[in-house]
CSV table of C-alpha atoms and ligand atoms in Angstrom, one decimal:
chain,number,residue,atom,x,y,z
A,229,MET,CA,-2.5,-25.1,-10.6
A,230,GLU,CA,-4.7,-24.5,-7.5
A,231,LEU,CA,-2.4,-22.6,-5.2
A,232,SER,CA,0.7,-20.4,-5.3
A,233,VAL,CA,2.5,-19.5,-2.1
A,234,VAL,CA,4.7,-16.4,-2.6
A,235,ILE,CA,7.4,-15.9,0.0
A,236,PRO,CA,9.5,-12.7,0.0
A,237,SER,CA,12.8,-13.6,1.8
A,238,TYR,CA,15.7,-11.5,2.9
A,239,ASN,CA,18.4,-13.3,4.9
A,240,GLU,CA,16.3,-16.0,6.3
A,241,GLU,CA,18.4,-19.0,5.6
A,242,GLU,CA,17.6,-20.8,8.9
A,243,SER,CA,13.9,-20.4,8.7
A,244,LEU,CA,13.3,-21.4,5.0
A,245,PRO,CA,13.8,-25.3,5.4
A,246,HIS,CA,11.4,-25.4,8.4
A,247,LEU,CA,8.9,-23.3,6.6
A,248,LEU,CA,8.9,-25.4,3.5
A,249,GLU,CA,8.5,-28.6,5.5
A,250,TRP,CA,5.6,-27.1,7.4
A,251,ILE,CA,3.9,-25.8,4.2
A,252,ALA,CA,4.4,-29.2,2.5
A,253,SER,CA,2.9,-31.1,5.3
A,254,VAL,CA,-0.2,-28.8,5.6
A,255,VAL,CA,-0.8,-28.5,1.9
A,256,GLY,CA,0.0,-32.1,1.2
A,257,LYS,CA,-2.8,-33.2,3.6
A,258,GLU,CA,-5.2,-31.0,1.7
A,259,GLY,CA,-4.2,-32.6,-1.5
A,260,LEU,CA,-3.9,-29.3,-3.3
A,261,GLU,CA,-1.9,-28.9,-6.5
A,262,TYR,CA,0.5,-26.1,-5.5
A,263,GLU,CA,3.8,-24.2,-6.0
A,264,VAL,CA,5.9,-22.2,-3.6
A,265,ILE,CA,7.7,-19.3,-5.1
A,266,ILE,CA,10.5,-18.0,-2.9
A,267,VAL,CA,11.8,-14.6,-3.9
A,268,ASP,CA,15.3,-14.0,-2.5
A,269,ASP,CA,15.5,-10.3,-2.1
A,270,GLY,CA,19.3,-10.0,-2.6
A,271,SER,CA,20.2,-11.9,0.6
A,272,SER,CA,23.8,-11.8,1.7
A,273,ASP,CA,23.6,-15.0,3.7
A,274,GLY,CA,23.4,-18.6,2.4
A,275,SER,CA,19.7,-18.3,1.4
A,276,TRP,CA,20.3,-19.0,-2.3
A,277,ASN,CA,22.0,-22.3,-1.5
A,278,VAL,CA,19.2,-23.2,0.8
A,279,ILE,CA,16.7,-22.4,-2.0
A,280,GLN,CA,18.6,-24.5,-4.5
A,281,ASN,CA,18.5,-27.4,-2.1
A,282,LEU,CA,14.8,-26.9,-1.5
A,283,VAL,CA,14.1,-26.9,-5.2
A,284,ALA,CA,15.9,-30.2,-5.4
A,285,THR,CA,14.0,-31.6,-2.4
A,286,TYR,CA,10.6,-30.5,-3.6
A,287,PRO,CA,10.9,-30.8,-7.4
A,288,GLY,CA,8.1,-29.1,-9.4
A,289,VAL,CA,6.9,-27.4,-6.2
A,290,VAL,CA,9.5,-25.0,-5.0
A,291,LYS,CA,10.6,-22.3,-7.4
A,292,GLY,CA,13.1,-19.6,-6.7
A,293,VAL,CA,13.9,-16.1,-7.9
A,294,LYS,CA,17.0,-14.2,-6.7
A,295,PHE,CA,17.4,-10.4,-7.1
A,296,ARG,CA,20.9,-9.1,-7.7
A,297,ARG,CA,20.5,-6.7,-4.8
A,298,ASN,CA,18.1,-5.9,-2.1
A,299,TYR,CA,15.1,-4.1,-3.5
A,300,GLY,CA,12.6,-4.5,-0.6
A,301,LYS,CA,9.6,-6.6,0.3
A,302,SER,CA,7.2,-4.9,-2.3
A,303,ALA,CA,9.5,-5.6,-5.2
A,304,ALA,CA,9.8,-9.2,-4.0
A,305,LEU,CA,6.1,-9.6,-3.8
A,306,ASN,CA,5.6,-8.0,-7.2
A,307,VAL,CA,7.9,-10.4,-8.9
A,308,GLY,CA,6.3,-13.3,-7.0
A,309,PHE,CA,2.9,-12.1,-8.2
A,310,GLN,CA,4.0,-12.0,-11.8
A,311,ARG,CA,5.3,-15.6,-11.7
A,312,ALA,CA,2.3,-17.0,-9.8
A,313,LYS,CA,0.3,-19.6,-11.7
A,314,GLY,CA,-2.2,-20.7,-9.0
A,315,ASP,CA,-5.9,-19.7,-8.9
A,316,VAL,CA,-5.4,-18.8,-5.3
A,317,VAL,CA,-2.3,-16.8,-4.3
A,318,ILE,CA,-1.1,-16.7,-0.7
A,319,THR,CA,1.7,-14.6,0.6
A,320,MET,CA,3.5,-15.2,3.8
A,321,ASP,CA,6.7,-14.0,5.5
A,322,ALA,CA,9.8,-16.3,5.4
A,323,ASP,CA,10.6,-15.9,9.1
A,324,LEU,CA,8.2,-18.5,10.5
A,325,GLN,CA,6.1,-15.7,12.2
A,326,ASP,CA,3.1,-16.6,9.9
A,327,SER,CA,1.6,-20.0,10.2
A,328,PRO,CA,1.1,-22.3,7.2
A,329,ASP,CA,-1.8,-23.9,9.2
A,330,GLU,CA,-3.9,-21.0,8.0
A,331,ILE,CA,-3.6,-21.9,4.4
A,332,PRO,CA,-6.5,-24.3,4.0
A,333,GLU,CA,-9.0,-21.9,5.5
A,334,LEU,CA,-7.6,-19.0,3.5
A,335,VAL,CA,-7.9,-21.0,0.3
A,336,ARG,CA,-11.6,-22.0,1.2
A,337,MET,CA,-12.4,-18.3,1.8
A,338,ILE,CA,-11.2,-17.3,-1.6
A,339,ARG,CA,-12.6,-20.2,-3.4
A,340,ASP,CA,-15.9,-20.9,-1.8
A,341,GLU,CA,-16.8,-17.6,-0.1
A,342,LYS,CA,-15.6,-15.7,-3.3
A,343,TYR,CA,-13.5,-13.1,-1.5
A,344,ASP,CA,-11.2,-11.1,-3.8
A,345,MET,CA,-8.7,-11.0,-1.0
A,346,VAL,CA,-8.4,-12.0,2.6
A,347,SER,CA,-6.0,-10.3,5.0
A,348,GLY,CA,-4.6,-11.9,8.1
A,349,TRP,CA,-5.1,-10.3,11.4
A,350,LYS,CA,-2.4,-10.9,14.0
A,351,LYS,CA,-4.8,-10.4,16.9
A,352,VAL,CA,-2.4,-11.8,19.4
A,353,ARG,CA,0.9,-10.5,18.3
A,354,HIS,CA,4.4,-11.6,19.4
A,355,ASP,CA,6.4,-8.5,18.6
A,356,PRO,CA,8.0,-5.8,20.8
A,357,LEU,CA,5.9,-2.8,22.0
A,358,SER,CA,8.0,-0.4,19.8
A,359,LYS,CA,6.3,-2.2,16.9
A,360,THR,CA,2.8,-2.9,18.2
A,361,ILE,CA,1.9,0.6,19.3
A,362,PRO,CA,2.9,2.5,16.1
A,363,SER,CA,1.1,-0.4,14.3
A,364,LYS,CA,-2.2,0.3,16.1
A,365,LEU,CA,-2.0,4.0,15.1
A,366,PHE,CA,-1.0,3.2,11.6
A,367,ASN,CA,-3.9,0.8,11.2
A,368,SER,CA,-6.5,3.2,12.5
A,369,VAL,CA,-5.3,6.0,10.3
A,370,THR,CA,-5.3,3.7,7.3
A,371,ARG,CA,-8.8,2.4,8.2
A,372,TYR,CA,-10.0,6.0,8.3
A,373,ILE,CA,-8.4,7.1,5.1
A,374,SER,CA,-9.1,4.1,3.0
A,375,GLY,CA,-12.5,3.2,4.4
A,376,ILE,CA,-11.5,-0.5,4.5
A,377,LYS,CA,-12.4,-2.1,7.8
A,378,LEU,CA,-9.2,-4.2,8.4
A,379,HIS,CA,-7.3,-4.4,11.7
A,380,ASP,CA,-4.0,-5.4,10.3
A,381,PHE,CA,-3.2,-3.9,6.9
A,382,ASN,CA,0.5,-4.9,7.0
A,383,CYS,CA,0.1,-8.6,7.9
A,384,GLY,CA,2.4,-10.6,5.7
A,385,LEU,CA,-0.1,-13.5,5.5
A,386,LYS,CA,-2.7,-12.7,2.9
A,387,ALA,CA,-4.7,-14.6,0.3
A,388,TYR,CA,-5.9,-13.4,-3.1
A,389,ASN,CA,-7.8,-14.4,-6.1
A,390,VAL,CA,-5.2,-14.6,-8.8
A,391,GLU,CA,-7.0,-11.9,-10.8
A,392,VAL,CA,-6.1,-9.4,-8.0
A,393,VAL,CA,-2.4,-10.0,-8.0
A,394,LYS,CA,-2.3,-9.9,-11.8
A,395,THR,CA,-4.0,-6.5,-11.8
A,396,ILE,CA,-2.4,-4.5,-9.0
A,397,GLU,CA,1.1,-3.3,-9.1
A,398,VAL,CA,3.0,-3.3,-5.8
A,399,TYR,CA,5.9,-0.9,-5.9
A,400,GLY,CA,8.1,1.2,-3.7
A,401,GLU,CA,7.0,0.2,-0.2
A,402,MET,CA,3.4,-0.2,-1.0
A,403,HIS,CA,3.2,-3.7,0.3
A,404,ARG,CA,1.6,-2.1,3.5
A,405,TYR,CA,-1.3,-0.9,1.3
A,406,ILE,CA,-2.2,-3.8,-0.9
A,407,PRO,CA,-5.8,-3.9,0.4
A,408,LEU,CA,-6.1,-0.2,-0.7
A,409,LEU,CA,-4.5,-0.9,-4.1
A,410,ALA,CA,-7.0,-3.8,-4.5
A,411,LYS,CA,-9.9,-1.6,-3.6
A,412,GLU,CA,-8.8,1.2,-6.0
A,413,ALA,CA,-8.6,-1.5,-8.7
A,414,GLY,CA,-12.3,-2.4,-8.1
A,415,PHE,CA,-11.8,-5.5,-5.9
A,416,TYR,CA,-14.3,-4.7,-3.1
A,417,ARG,CA,-14.8,-8.1,-1.5
A,418,ILE,CA,-12.0,-7.8,1.1
A,419,GLY,CA,-12.2,-10.1,4.1
A,420,GLU,CA,-10.2,-10.7,7.2
A,421,LYS,CA,-9.2,-13.7,9.2
A,422,VAL,CA,-7.6,-13.9,12.6
A,423,VAL,CA,-4.3,-15.7,12.2
A,424,THR,CA,-1.8,-17.2,14.7
A,425,HIS,CA,1.4,-15.3,15.0
A,426,TYR,CA,4.7,-16.6,16.4
A,427,GLU,CA,7.8,-15.0,17.7
A,428,ARG,CA,10.7,-14.7,15.4
A,429,LYS,CA,13.0,-17.7,16.0
A,430,TYR,CA,15.9,-17.1,13.7
A,431,GLY,CA,17.4,-14.0,12.2
A,432,VAL,CA,16.4,-10.3,12.9
A,433,SER,CA,13.5,-8.1,11.8
A,434,LYS,CA,14.2,-6.2,8.6
A,435,PHE,CA,12.1,-3.1,9.5
A,436,GLY,CA,12.7,-0.5,12.1
A,437,ILE,CA,10.8,2.4,13.6
A,438,GLU,CA,11.3,4.5,10.5
A,439,ARG,CA,8.6,2.4,8.8
A,440,THR,CA,6.0,4.5,10.6
A,441,ILE,CA,7.0,7.7,8.8
A,442,LYS,CA,7.5,6.1,5.4
A,443,GLY,CA,4.2,4.3,5.9
A,444,PHE,CA,2.4,7.5,6.5
A,445,LEU,CA,3.9,9.2,3.5
A,446,ASP,CA,3.0,6.2,1.3
A,447,LEU,CA,-0.6,6.3,2.6
A,448,LEU,CA,-0.9,9.9,1.4
A,449,SER,CA,0.6,8.9,-2.0
A,450,VAL,CA,-1.7,5.9,-2.4
A,451,SER,CA,-4.9,7.7,-1.5
A,452,PHE,CA,-3.9,10.8,-3.6
A,453,MET,CA,-3.1,8.6,-6.7
A,454,GLY,CA,-6.3,6.6,-6.2
A,455,LYS,CA,-8.5,9.7,-6.0
A,456,PHE,CA,-6.7,12.3,-8.1
A,457,GLY,CA,-4.1,10.4,-10.0
A,458,LYS,CA,-6.0,10.8,-13.3
A,459,ARG,CA,-7.5,14.3,-12.5
A,460,PRO,CA,-4.9,16.2,-10.5
A,461,MET,CA,-6.4,19.6,-11.4
A,462,HIS,CA,-9.5,18.8,-9.4
A,463,LEU,CA,-7.4,18.8,-6.3
A,464,PHE,CA,-4.9,21.5,-7.1
A,465,GLY,CA,-7.3,23.7,-9.0
A,466,GLY,CA,-9.9,23.4,-6.3
A,467,LEU,CA,-7.6,24.3,-3.5
A,468,GLY,CA,-6.0,27.0,-5.6
A,469,THR,CA,-9.3,28.6,-6.5
A,470,LEU,CA,-10.4,28.5,-2.9
A,471,MET,CA,-7.2,30.2,-1.7
A,472,PHE,CA,-7.0,32.7,-4.4
A,473,PHE,CA,-10.5,34.0,-3.9
A,474,PHE,CA,-10.1,34.0,-0.1
A,475,GLY,CA,-7.1,36.2,-0.7
A,476,LEU,CA,-8.8,38.3,-3.3
A,477,LEU,CA,-11.9,39.0,-1.2
A,478,SER,CA,-9.7,39.9,1.8
A,479,ALA,CA,-7.7,42.3,-0.3
A,480,MET,CA,-10.8,43.8,-1.8
A,481,TRP,CA,-12.3,44.3,1.6
A,482,LEU,CA,-9.1,45.9,2.9
A,483,GLY,CA,-8.9,48.2,-0.1
A,484,GLY,CA,-12.5,49.1,0.1
A,485,LYS,CA,-12.2,49.9,3.8
A,486,LYS,CA,-9.1,52.0,3.2
A,487,LEU,CA,-10.9,54.0,0.4
A,488,TRP,CA,-13.9,54.5,2.6
A,489,TYR,CA,-11.6,55.9,5.4
A,490,VAL,CA,-9.8,58.2,2.9
A,491,TYR,CA,-13.1,59.4,1.4
A,492,ASN,CA,-14.5,60.3,4.8
A,493,GLY,CA,-11.2,61.9,5.8
A,494,LEU,CA,-10.6,59.5,8.6
A,495,THR,CA,-7.1,58.2,9.6
A,496,MET,CA,-6.3,54.5,9.3
A,497,THR,CA,-3.0,52.7,9.7
A,498,MET,CA,-1.2,52.0,6.5
A,499,LEU,CA,-2.3,48.7,5.0
A,500,THR,CA,1.3,47.5,4.7
A,501,ASN,CA,1.4,47.6,8.5
A,502,THR,CA,-1.4,45.2,9.1
A,503,PRO,CA,-0.9,41.4,9.1
A,504,HIS,CA,-4.2,41.0,7.3
A,505,PHE,CA,-2.8,42.6,4.2
A,506,TYR,CA,0.1,40.1,4.1
A,507,LEU,CA,-2.2,37.2,4.7
A,508,ALA,CA,-4.4,38.2,1.8
A,509,LEU,CA,-1.3,38.6,-0.4
A,510,THR,CA,0.1,35.2,0.5
A,511,CYS,CA,-3.2,33.5,-0.1
A,512,MET,CA,-3.4,35.0,-3.6
A,513,ILE,CA,0.1,34.0,-4.5
A,514,LEU,CA,-0.3,30.5,-3.0
A,515,GLY,CA,-3.6,30.0,-4.8
A,516,THR,CA,-2.0,30.9,-8.2
A,517,GLN,CA,0.9,28.6,-7.5
A,518,LEU,CA,-1.5,25.7,-6.7
A,519,PHE,CA,-3.4,26.4,-9.8
A,520,LEU,CA,-0.1,26.3,-11.9
A,521,ALA,CA,0.9,23.1,-10.2
A,522,GLY,CA,-2.5,21.7,-11.2
A,523,PHE,CA,-1.9,22.6,-14.9
A,524,LEU,CA,1.6,21.0,-14.7
A,525,ALA,CA,0.2,17.9,-13.2
A,526,GLU,CA,-2.4,17.7,-15.9
A,527,LEU,CA,0.4,17.9,-18.5
A,528,VAL,CA,2.2,15.1,-16.8
A,529,THR,CA,-0.9,12.9,-16.6
A,530,ARG,CA,-1.8,13.6,-20.2
A,531,ASN,CA,1.5,12.0,-21.2
A,532,ALA,CA,1.2,9.0,-18.9
A,533,PRO,CA,1.2,5.9,-21.0
A,534,ASP,CA,-1.6,4.4,-18.8
A,535,ARG,CA,-3.9,7.4,-19.0
A,536,ASN,CA,-6.5,5.3,-20.8
A,537,ASN,CA,-5.9,2.0,-19.2
A,538,TYR,CA,-9.2,0.8,-17.6
A,539,LEU,CA,-9.6,-2.4,-15.8
A,540,ILE,CA,-12.2,-4.3,-17.8
A,541,LYS,CA,-13.9,-7.2,-16.0
A,542,SER,CA,-15.7,-8.7,-18.9
A,543,GLU,CA,-17.2,-7.9,-22.3
A,544,ILE,CA,-20.1,-9.4,-24.2
A,545,GLY,CA,-21.2,-9.4,-27.8
A,546,ILE,CA,-18.2,-7.3,-29.1
A,547,GLU,CA,-16.5,-8.6,-32.2
A,548,SER,CA,-12.8,-8.2,-32.4
B,1118,UDP,N1,11.8,-8.9,3.5
B,1118,UDP,C1,12.2,-8.8,2.2
B,1118,UDP,N2,13.0,-7.8,1.8
B,1118,UDP,C2,13.3,-6.8,2.7
B,1118,UDP,C3,12.9,-6.8,4.0
B,1118,UDP,C4,12.1,-7.9,4.4
B,1118,UDP,O1,11.9,-9.7,1.3
B,1118,UDP,O2,14.0,-5.8,2.2
B,1118,UDP,C5,11.0,-10.1,4.0
B,1118,UDP,C6,11.5,-10.8,5.2
B,1118,UDP,O3,12.5,-11.7,4.8
B,1118,UDP,C7,10.3,-11.4,5.7
B,1118,UDP,C8,9.2,-10.4,5.4
B,1118,UDP,O4,9.8,-9.6,4.4
B,1118,UDP,O5,10.0,-12.6,5.1
B,1118,UDP,C9,8.8,-9.6,6.6
B,1118,UDP,O6,10.0,-9.0,7.2
B,1118,UDP,P1,10.2,-9.0,8.8
B,1118,UDP,O7,9.9,-10.3,9.3
B,1118,UDP,O8,11.6,-8.5,9.0
B,1118,UDP,O9,9.2,-7.9,9.2
B,1118,UDP,P2,8.4,-7.8,10.6
B,1118,UDP,O10,7.9,-9.2,10.9
B,1118,UDP,O11,9.5,-7.4,11.6
B,1118,UDP,O12,7.4,-6.8,10.4
B,1119,MG,MG1,8.6,-11.0,10.7
């Protein structure tokens, strides 16, 4: 199979038939051997009926998975990725905001230009300001932290070499950080393509303003896991040592000063009356706590079943 299109869908019954018609006409013209996997994320409208009809209308092309309840876009993508059989995998939203006209060029970029993944960039975007402004901020922070030069991390329209989607694991709400997950898995050839974006015609958006906060917390998790997931002590221990010695040196300096004053018969305010003393104490306590957190984290990672899972690209001359 040459192409898999994965579509996470939550209450998008009106859009799905139009979307499928559009995809079929574009991909049909290209003559690609393809499948469309629609993952119904526990919709409460008539989506599943619509999907059943689509499977009948496009036999062998449309495939459907329905969750028992709503798990979120990441879960839907994850299951779609597991089922995908194509050499190129493309994801797009079900709401007709992403254009199937982009498919041929995306396929070409993955196939011929050998990109691991190509992310869409909704350069001209048809969404309310309450969405576009936080999105700009989100993207620049993510660019800075991840070091990946993309303009639109959260674009639903993306293309992958199948190896990428079989390697990474999208969970929680990590669909916003797939490029980062890919990079951490060693897929460095990440490209970008400006894509057409349309206004939502049917249904309502499934994400509100709270996505900014969740997104930021997830960014911290992803970058922490990527850097220190397998060696947490290097972060906690490093910070802990730094704080502890900062506190210790401050306390020693204060103690020394006090002794020197006492020795010379001078008067000095009691140490317990100075803020400096408490700061030194707090630093030492926090430093110790961080260190202990580091040891606990090491115990946890030592027991993680994937502690020795490495992503092997190829092997040669090894007999099994
Ligand atoms: N979606 C999903 N599960 C959810 C929320 C959204 O599968 O819990 C799908 C939704 O049906 C759509 C895509 O994810 O196909 C993007 O959602 P939406 O269009 O609401 O996001 P926006 O375009 O507003 O960022
Ligand atoms: Mg949308």
